Tab-separated table of C-alpha atoms in Angstrom:
chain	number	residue	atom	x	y	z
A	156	UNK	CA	0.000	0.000	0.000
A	157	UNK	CA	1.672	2.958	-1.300
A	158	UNK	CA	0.012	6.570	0.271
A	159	UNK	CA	0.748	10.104	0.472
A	160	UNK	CA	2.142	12.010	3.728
A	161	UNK	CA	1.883	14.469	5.816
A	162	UNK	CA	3.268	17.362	5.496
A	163	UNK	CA	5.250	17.656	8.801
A	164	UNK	CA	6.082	14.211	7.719
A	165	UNK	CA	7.139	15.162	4.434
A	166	UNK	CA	9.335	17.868	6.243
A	167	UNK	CA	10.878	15.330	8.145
A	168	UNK	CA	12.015	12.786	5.077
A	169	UNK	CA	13.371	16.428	2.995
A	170	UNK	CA	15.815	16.764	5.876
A	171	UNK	CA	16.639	13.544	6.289
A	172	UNK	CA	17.429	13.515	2.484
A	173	UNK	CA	19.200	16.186	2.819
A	174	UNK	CA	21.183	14.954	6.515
A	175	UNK	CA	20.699	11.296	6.498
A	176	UNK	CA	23.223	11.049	9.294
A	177	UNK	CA	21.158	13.544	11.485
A	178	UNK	CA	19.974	12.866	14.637
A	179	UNK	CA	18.182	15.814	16.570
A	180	UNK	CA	14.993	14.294	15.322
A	181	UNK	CA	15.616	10.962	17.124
A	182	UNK	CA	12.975	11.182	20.495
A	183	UNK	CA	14.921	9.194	23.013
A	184	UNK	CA	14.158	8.447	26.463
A	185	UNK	CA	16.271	6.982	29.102
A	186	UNK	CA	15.007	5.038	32.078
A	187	UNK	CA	17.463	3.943	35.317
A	188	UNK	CA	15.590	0.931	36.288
A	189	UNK	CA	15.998	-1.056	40.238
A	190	UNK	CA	15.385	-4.274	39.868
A	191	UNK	CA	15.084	-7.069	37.305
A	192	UNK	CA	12.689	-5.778	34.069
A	193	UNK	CA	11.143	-8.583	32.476
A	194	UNK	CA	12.242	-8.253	28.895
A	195	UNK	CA	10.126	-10.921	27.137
A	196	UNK	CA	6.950	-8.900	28.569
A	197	UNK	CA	8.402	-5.445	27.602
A	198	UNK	CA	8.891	-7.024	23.731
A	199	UNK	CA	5.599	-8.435	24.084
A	200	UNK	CA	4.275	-5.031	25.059
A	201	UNK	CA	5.991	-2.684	22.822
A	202	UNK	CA	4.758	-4.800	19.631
A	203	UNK	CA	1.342	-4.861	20.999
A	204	UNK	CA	1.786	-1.216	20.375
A	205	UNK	CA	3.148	-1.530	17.301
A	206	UNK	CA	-0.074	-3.633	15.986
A	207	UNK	CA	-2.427	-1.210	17.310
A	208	UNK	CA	-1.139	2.103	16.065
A	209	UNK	CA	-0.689	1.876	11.852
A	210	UNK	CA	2.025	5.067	11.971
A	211	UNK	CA	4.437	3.308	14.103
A	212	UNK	CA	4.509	0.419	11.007
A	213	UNK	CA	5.474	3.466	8.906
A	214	UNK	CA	8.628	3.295	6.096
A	215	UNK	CA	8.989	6.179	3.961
A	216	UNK	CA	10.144	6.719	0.195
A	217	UNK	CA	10.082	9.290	-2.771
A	218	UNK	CA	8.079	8.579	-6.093
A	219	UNK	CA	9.288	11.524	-8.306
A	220	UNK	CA	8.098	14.935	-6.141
A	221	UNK	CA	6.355	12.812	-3.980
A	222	UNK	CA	6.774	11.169	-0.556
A	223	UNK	CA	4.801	8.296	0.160
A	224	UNK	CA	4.675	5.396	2.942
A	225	UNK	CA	4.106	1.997	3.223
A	226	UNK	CA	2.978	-0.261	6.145
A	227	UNK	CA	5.014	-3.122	6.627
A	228	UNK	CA	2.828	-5.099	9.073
A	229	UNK	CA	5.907	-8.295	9.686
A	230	UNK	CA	7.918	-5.550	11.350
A	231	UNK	CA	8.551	-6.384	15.215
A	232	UNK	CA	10.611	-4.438	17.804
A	233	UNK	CA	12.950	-6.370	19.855
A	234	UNK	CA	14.720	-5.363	23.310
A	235	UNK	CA	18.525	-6.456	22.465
A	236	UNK	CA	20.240	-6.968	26.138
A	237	UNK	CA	24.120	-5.513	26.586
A	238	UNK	CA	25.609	-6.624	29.526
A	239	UNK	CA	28.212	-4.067	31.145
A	240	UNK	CA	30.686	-5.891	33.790
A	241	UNK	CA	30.538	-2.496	35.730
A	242	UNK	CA	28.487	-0.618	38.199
A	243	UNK	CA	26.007	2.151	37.029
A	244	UNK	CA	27.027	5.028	37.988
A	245	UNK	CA	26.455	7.309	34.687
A	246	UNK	CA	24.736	7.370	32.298
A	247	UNK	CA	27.069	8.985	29.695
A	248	UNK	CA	29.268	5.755	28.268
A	249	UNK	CA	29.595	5.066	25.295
A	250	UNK	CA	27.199	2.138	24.572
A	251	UNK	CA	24.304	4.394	25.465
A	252	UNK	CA	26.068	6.978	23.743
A	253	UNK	CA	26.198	5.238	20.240
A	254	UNK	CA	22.279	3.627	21.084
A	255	UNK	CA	20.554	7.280	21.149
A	256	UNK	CA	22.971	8.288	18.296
A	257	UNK	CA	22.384	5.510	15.590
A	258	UNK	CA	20.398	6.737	12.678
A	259	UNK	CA	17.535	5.722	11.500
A	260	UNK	CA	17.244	4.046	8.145
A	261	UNK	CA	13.488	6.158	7.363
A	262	UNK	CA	12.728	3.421	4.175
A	263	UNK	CA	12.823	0.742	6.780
A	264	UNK	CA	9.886	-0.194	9.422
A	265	UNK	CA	10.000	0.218	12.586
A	266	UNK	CA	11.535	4.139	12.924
A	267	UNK	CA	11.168	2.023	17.108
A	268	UNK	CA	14.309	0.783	18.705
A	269	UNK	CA	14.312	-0.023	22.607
A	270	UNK	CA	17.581	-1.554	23.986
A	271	UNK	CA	17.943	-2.848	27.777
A	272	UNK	CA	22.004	-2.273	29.352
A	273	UNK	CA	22.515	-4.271	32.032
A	274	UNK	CA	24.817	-3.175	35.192
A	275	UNK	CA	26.455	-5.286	37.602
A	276	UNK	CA	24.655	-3.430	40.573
A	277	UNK	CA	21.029	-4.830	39.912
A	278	UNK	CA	20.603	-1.540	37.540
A	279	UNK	CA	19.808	-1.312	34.107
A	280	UNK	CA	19.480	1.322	31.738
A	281	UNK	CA	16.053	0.880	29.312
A	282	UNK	CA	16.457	2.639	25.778
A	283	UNK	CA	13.724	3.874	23.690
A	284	UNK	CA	14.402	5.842	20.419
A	285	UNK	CA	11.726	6.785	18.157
A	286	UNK	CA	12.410	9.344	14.997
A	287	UNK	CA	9.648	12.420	15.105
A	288	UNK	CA	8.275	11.300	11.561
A	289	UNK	CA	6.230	8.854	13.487
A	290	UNK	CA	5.706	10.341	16.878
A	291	UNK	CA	4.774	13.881	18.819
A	292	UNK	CA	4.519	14.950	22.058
A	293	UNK	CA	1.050	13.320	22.605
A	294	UNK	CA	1.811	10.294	20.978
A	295	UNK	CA	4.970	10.222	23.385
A	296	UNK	CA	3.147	10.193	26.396
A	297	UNK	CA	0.562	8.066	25.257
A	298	UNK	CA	3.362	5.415	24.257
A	299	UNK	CA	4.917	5.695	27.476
A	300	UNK	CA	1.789	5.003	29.626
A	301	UNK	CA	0.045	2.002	27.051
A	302	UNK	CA	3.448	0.702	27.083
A	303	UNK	CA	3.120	0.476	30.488
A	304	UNK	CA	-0.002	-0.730	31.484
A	305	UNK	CA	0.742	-3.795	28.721
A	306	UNK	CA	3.907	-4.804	30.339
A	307	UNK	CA	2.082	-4.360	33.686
A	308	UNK	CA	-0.834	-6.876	32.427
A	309	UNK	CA	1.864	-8.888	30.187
A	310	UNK	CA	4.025	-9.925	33.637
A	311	UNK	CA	1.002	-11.586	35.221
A	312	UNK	CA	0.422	-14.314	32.666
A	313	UNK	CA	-2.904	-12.899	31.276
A	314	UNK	CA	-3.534	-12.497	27.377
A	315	UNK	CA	-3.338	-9.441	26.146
A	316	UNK	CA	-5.949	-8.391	23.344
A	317	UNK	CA	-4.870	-5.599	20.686
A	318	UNK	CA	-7.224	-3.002	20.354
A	319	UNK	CA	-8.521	-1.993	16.594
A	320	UNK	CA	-7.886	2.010	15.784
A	321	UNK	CA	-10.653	3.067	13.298
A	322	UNK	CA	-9.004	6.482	12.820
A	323	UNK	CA	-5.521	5.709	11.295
A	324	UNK	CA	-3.200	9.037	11.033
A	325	UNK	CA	-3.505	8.308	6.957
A	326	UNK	CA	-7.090	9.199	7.817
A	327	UNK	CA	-5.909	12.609	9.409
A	328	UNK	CA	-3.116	13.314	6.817
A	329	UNK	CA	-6.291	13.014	4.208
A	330	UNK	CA	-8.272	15.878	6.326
A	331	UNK	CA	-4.876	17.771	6.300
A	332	UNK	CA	-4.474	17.809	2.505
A	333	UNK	CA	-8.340	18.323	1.966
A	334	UNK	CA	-7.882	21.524	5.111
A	335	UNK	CA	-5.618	23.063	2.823
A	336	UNK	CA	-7.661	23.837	-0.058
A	337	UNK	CA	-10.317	25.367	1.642
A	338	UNK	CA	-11.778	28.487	3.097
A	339	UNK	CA	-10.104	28.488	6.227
A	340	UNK	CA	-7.025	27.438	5.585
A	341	UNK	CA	-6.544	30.212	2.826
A	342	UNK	CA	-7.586	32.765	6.160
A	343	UNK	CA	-5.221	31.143	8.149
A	344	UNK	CA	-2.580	31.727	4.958
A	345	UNK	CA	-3.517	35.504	4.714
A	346	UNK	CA	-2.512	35.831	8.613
A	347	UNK	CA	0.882	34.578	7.556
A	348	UNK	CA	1.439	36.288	4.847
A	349	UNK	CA	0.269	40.101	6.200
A	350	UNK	CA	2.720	39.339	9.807
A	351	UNK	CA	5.933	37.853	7.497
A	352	UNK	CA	5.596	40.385	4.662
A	353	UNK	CA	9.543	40.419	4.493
A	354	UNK	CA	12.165	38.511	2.911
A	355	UNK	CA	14.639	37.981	5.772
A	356	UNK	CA	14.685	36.849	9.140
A	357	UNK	CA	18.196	36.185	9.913
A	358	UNK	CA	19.027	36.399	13.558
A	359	UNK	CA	22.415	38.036	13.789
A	360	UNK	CA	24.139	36.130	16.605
A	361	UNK	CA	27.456	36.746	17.555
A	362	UNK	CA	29.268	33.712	15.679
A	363	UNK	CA	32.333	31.814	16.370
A	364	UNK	CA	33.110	32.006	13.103
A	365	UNK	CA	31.025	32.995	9.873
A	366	UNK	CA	27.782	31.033	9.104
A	367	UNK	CA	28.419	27.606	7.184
A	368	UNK	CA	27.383	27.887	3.431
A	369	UNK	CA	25.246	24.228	4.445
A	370	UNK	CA	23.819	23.516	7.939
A	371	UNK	CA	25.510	20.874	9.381
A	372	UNK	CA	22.732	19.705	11.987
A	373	UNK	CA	26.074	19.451	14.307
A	374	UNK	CA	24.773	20.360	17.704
A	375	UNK	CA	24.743	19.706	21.580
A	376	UNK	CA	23.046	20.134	24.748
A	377	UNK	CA	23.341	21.918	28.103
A	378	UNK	CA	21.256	21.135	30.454
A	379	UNK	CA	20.280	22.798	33.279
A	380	UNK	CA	17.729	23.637	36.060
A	381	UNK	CA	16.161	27.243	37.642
A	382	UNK	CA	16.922	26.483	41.502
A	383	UNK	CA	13.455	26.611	43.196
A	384	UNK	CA	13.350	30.435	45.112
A	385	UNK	CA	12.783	31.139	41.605
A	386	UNK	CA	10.635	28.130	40.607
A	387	UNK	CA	8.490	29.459	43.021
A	388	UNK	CA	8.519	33.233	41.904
A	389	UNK	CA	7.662	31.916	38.029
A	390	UNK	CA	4.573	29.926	40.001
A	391	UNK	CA	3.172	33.446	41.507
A	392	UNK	CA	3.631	35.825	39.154
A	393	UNK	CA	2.186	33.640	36.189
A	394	UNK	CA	-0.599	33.021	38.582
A	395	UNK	CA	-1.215	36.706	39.847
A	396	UNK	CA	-0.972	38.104	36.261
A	397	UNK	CA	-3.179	34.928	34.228
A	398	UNK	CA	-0.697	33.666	32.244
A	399	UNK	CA	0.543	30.360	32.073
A	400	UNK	CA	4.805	30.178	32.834
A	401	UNK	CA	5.040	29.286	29.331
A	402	UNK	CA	4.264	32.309	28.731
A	403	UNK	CA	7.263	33.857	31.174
A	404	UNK	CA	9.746	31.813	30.351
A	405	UNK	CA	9.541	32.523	26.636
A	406	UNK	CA	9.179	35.968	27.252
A	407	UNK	CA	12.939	36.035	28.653
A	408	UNK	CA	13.939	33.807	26.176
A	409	UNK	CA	12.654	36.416	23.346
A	410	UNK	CA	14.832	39.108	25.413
A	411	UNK	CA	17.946	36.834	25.666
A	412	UNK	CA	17.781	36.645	21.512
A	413	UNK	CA	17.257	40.789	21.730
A	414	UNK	CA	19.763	41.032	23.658
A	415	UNK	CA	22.341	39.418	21.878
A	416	UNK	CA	21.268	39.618	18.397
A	417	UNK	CA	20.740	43.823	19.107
A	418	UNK	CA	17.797	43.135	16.723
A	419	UNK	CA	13.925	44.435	17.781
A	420	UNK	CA	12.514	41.423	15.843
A	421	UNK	CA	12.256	38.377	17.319
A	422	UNK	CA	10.762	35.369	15.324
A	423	UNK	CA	10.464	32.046	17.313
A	424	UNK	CA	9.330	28.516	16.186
A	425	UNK	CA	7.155	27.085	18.096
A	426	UNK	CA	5.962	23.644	18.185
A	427	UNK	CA	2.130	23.715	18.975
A	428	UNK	CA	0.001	20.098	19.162
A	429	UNK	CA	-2.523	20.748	16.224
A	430	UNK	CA	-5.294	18.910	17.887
A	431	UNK	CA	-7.925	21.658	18.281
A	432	UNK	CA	-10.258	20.232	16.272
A	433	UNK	CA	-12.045	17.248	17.843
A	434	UNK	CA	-11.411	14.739	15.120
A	435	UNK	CA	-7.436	15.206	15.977
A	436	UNK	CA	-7.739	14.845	19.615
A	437	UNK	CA	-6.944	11.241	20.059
A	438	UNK	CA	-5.105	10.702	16.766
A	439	UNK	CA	-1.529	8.799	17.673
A	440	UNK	CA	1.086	10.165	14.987
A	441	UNK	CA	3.210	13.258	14.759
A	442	UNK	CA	0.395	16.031	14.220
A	443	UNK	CA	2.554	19.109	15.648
A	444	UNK	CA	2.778	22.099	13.476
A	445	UNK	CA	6.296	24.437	13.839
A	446	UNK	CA	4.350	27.995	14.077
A	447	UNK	CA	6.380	30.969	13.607
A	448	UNK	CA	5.762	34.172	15.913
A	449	UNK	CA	7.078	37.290	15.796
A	450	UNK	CA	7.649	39.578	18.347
A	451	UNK	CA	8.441	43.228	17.646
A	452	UNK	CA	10.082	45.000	20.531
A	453	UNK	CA	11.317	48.785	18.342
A	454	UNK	CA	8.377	50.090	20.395
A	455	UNK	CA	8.885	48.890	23.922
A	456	UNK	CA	10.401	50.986	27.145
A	457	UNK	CA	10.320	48.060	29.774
A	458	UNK	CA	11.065	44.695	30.122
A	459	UNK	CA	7.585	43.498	30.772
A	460	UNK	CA	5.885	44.621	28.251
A	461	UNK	CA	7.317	41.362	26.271
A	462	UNK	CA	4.757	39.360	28.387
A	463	UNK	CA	1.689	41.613	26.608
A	464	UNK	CA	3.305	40.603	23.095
A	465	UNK	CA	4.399	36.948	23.262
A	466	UNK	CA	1.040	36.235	25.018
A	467	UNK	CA	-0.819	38.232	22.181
A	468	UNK	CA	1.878	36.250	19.815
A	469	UNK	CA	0.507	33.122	20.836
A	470	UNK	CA	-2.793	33.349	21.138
A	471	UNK	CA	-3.011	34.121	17.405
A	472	UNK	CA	-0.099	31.454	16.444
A	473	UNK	CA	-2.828	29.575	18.399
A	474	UNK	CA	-5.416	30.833	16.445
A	475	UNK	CA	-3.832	29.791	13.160
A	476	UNK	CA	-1.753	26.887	14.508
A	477	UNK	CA	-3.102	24.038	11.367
A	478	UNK	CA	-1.178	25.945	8.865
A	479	UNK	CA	1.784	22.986	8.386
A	480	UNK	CA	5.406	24.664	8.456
A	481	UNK	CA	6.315	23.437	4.959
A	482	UNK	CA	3.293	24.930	3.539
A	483	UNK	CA	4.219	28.252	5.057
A	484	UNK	CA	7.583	27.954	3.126
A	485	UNK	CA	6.065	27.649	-0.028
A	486	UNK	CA	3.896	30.685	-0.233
A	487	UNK	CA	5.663	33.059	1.631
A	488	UNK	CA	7.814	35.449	-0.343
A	489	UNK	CA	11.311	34.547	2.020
A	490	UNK	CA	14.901	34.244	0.997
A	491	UNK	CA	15.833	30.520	0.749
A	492	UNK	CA	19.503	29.479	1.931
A	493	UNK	CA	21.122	26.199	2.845
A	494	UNK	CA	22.366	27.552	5.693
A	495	UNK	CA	19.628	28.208	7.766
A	496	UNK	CA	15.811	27.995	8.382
A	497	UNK	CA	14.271	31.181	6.501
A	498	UNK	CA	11.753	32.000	9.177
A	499	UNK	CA	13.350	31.771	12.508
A	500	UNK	CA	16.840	30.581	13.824
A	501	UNK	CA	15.263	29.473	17.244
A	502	UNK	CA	12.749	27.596	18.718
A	503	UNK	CA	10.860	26.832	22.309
A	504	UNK	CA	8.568	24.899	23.442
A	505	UNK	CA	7.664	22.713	26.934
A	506	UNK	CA	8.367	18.817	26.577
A	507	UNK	CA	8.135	16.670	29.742
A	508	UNK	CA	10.120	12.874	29.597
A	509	UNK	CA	8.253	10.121	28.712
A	510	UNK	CA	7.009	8.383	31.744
A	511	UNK	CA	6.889	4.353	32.640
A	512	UNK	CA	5.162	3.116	35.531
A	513	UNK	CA	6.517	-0.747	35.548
A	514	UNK	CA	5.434	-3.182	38.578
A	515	UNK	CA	7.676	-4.612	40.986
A	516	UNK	CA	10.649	-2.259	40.020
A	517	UNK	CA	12.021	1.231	40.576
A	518	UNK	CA	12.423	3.157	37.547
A	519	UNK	CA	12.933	6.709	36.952
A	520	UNK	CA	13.990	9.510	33.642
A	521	UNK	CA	17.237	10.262	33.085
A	522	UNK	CA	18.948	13.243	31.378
A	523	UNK	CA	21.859	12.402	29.180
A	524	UNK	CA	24.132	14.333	26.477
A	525	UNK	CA	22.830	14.619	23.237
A	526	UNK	CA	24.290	15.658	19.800
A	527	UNK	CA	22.237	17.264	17.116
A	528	UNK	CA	20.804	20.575	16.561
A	529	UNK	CA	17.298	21.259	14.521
A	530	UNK	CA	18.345	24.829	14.570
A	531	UNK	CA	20.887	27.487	15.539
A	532	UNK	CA	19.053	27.379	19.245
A	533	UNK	CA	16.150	25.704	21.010
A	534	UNK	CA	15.334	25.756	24.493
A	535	UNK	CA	13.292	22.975	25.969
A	536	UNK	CA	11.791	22.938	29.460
A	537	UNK	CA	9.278	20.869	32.220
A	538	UNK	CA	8.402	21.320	35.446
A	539	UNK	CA	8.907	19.313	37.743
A	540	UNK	CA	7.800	19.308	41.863
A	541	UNK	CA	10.254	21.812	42.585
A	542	UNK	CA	11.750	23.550	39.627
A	543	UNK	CA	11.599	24.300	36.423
A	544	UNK	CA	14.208	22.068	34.421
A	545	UNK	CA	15.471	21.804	30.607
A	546	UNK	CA	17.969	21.919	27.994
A	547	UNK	CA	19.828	24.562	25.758
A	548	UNK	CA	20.366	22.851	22.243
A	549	UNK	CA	22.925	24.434	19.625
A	550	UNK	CA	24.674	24.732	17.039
A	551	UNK	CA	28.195	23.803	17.258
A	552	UNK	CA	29.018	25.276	14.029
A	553	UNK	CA	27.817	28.614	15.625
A	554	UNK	CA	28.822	28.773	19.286
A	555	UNK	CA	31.202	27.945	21.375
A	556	UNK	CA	30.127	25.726	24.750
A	557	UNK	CA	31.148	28.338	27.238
A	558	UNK	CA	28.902	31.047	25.112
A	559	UNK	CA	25.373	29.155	25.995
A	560	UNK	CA	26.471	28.525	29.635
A	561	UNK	CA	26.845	32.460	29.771
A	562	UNK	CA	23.594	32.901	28.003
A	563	UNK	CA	21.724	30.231	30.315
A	564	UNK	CA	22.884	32.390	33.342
A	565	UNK	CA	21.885	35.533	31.413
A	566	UNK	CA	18.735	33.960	30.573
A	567	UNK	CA	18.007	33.051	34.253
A	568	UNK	CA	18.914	36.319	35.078
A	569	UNK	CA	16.559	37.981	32.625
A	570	UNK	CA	13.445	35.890	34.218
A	571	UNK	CA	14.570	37.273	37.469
A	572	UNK	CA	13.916	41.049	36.131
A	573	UNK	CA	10.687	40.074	34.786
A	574	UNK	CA	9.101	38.505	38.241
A	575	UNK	CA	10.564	40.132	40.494
């Protein structure tokens, strides 16, 4: 069966064309786990998932222009065991290094890979990698909990029966294509086009060195954690001014790129879920568009005033949120380079770790290095009991290591001015 994709998909398979070696679109999660994990029932689990939900059966190829899939339903995921004659202590070695780094192969099913390291201090390390072509945020979590409860139900003994989806994510790349030629979606279009009436929106970052004529995708990440006095300050003032700390923490982040790029004009990419509409609620699959929003500070005397325009940024990015990323490319009037993405440089968005609740074992996220960079910057965050934690990814072509710690600390600082 040979179908059409969609178009974040289709964005996806271009860079991967393009960067086949690439990996900042991998979605890994680590897991420490305490305990002996039951690895027949986790197999047995994951590929109950992999019946159940079409997209994760997904391989990808080109016919001419076109990028199409095909479902290859003999594909199984299996859980290969490494045993490490050492105690755990970090998770930063190099066989867990080389797992989350591996690229995918996109013309072969599944874009899945889980991998189990074993430690010689009753810990192991659970893999799971999954490439964004098949997968979202939603879809992540729901993975993480079905995967779950399956290996929960799969350790007692019982049978586990596979549940039929009637709504496959062909089904919603169909409404997506058939969206796009109507009424609203041409609205939505005329938003676009009347906010990014220009040609170019370069940031102007103080480089290392001068700006590759290619992208690379060569990238790392720092990550790092706001210490919870001010945790607790980004709590009350979202809450005393009605604005979710989304909202905050972007709003320094849109200062930290003023500040450094000396440039009024901000744009941002930022990944929104796409699932307003009730038919795309439940659909498992990547559906998140990249929405671009621009913030124009020429005009501004304080600080604060950046809340008033990235919350009135996105609630019409919001607004106008099922406008795919790729179809934004192609009819607006922008300068096209190799080198970097035409409508913004940086992106941010919120993105908690998966979460596994196994029985009769302690298991818990972890945060480990990571190469890669989708663009010049993106800052991810979650909150957690306490704090607000995340990640600075970027571009090592661009910046030097000891640049983005200084701009995480300026960042941090920059929140502080705003709540306090």
């Amino acid at each position: 069966m040979n179908q059409s994709v969609s178009f974040i998909q289709k964005q996806f398979y271009i860079n991967y064309l393009m960067c086949p070696q690439d990996t900042s679109y991998h979605i890994p999660s680590l897991f420490k786990i305490k305990g002996e994990v039951d690895g027949v029932a986790l197999e047995v689990a994951a590929n109950h998932l992999l019946k159940k939900y079409e997209v994760l059966r997904y391989s990808f190829h080109r016919k001419g222009r076109e990028v199409l899939f095909e479902v290859d339903d003999n594909c199984v995921i299996t859980l290969p065991k490494t045993t490490l004659d050492f105690p755990f202590e970090d998770v930063n070695i190099e066989a867990i290094y080389k797992e989350i780094h591996k690229p995918f192969n996109l013309e072969e099913a599944p874009l899945v890979r889980m991998h189990l390291f074993v430690f010689n201090n009753d810990v192991s390390v659970l893999s799971i990698v999954i490439h964004h072509i098949i997968i979202d945020l939603h879809s992540k979590q729901v993975f993480g909990k079905e995967l779950s409860d399956l290996y929960n139900l799969a350790i007692t003994g019982k049978d586990i029966q596979t549940e039929t989806i009637s709504d496959s994510y062909s089904d919603y790349a169909e409404r997506e294509r058939t969206f796009l030629e109507g009424k609203e979606a041409a609205k939505m279009m005329g938003y676009y086009q009347n906010v990014f009436n220009e040609t170019d929106y370069l940031i102007s970052w103080p480089l290392k060195e001068e700006r590759p004529v290619k992208g690379s995708k060569k990238g790392k990440r720092i990550n790092f954690t706001i210490d919870k006095g001010l945790s607790e300050r980004i709590r009350d003032f979202s809450k005393n001014n009605s604005i979710a700390p989304f909202t905050l923490l972007m709003s320094a982040f849109v200062l930290l790129c003023r500040n450094v790029s000396k440039q009024d004009k901000v744009v941002l990419g930022i990944p929104l879920s796409n699932r307003r509409k009730k038919e795309n609620k439940d659909v498992f699959g990547p559906l998140v568009n990249i929405v671009p929003i621009l913030i124009d500070l020429k005009n501004t005397e304080k600080d604060t005033e950046v809340v008033s325009l990235v919350r009135k940024g996105l609630l019409m990015a919001h607004r106008n949120q099922e406008i795919p990323f790729i179809h934004l490319i192609e009819n607006l009037n922008l300068k096209r380079s190799f080198s970097y993405n035409p409508l913004f440089q940086a992106g941010f968005t919120s993105e908690p770790p998966m979460h596994l609740t196994l029985d009769k074992v302690d298991i818990t996220p972890l945060c480990f290095e990571r190469e890669g960079a989708q663009l010049d910057l993106f800052y991810t965050y979650w909150e957690e009991q306490d704090d607000f934690t995340g990640y600075l990814e970027y571009s090592t072509d661009l910046f030097y290591e000891d640049q983005m710690n200084e701009w995480i600390e300026v960042y941090k600082s920059l929140i502080q001015k705003l709540v306090y």
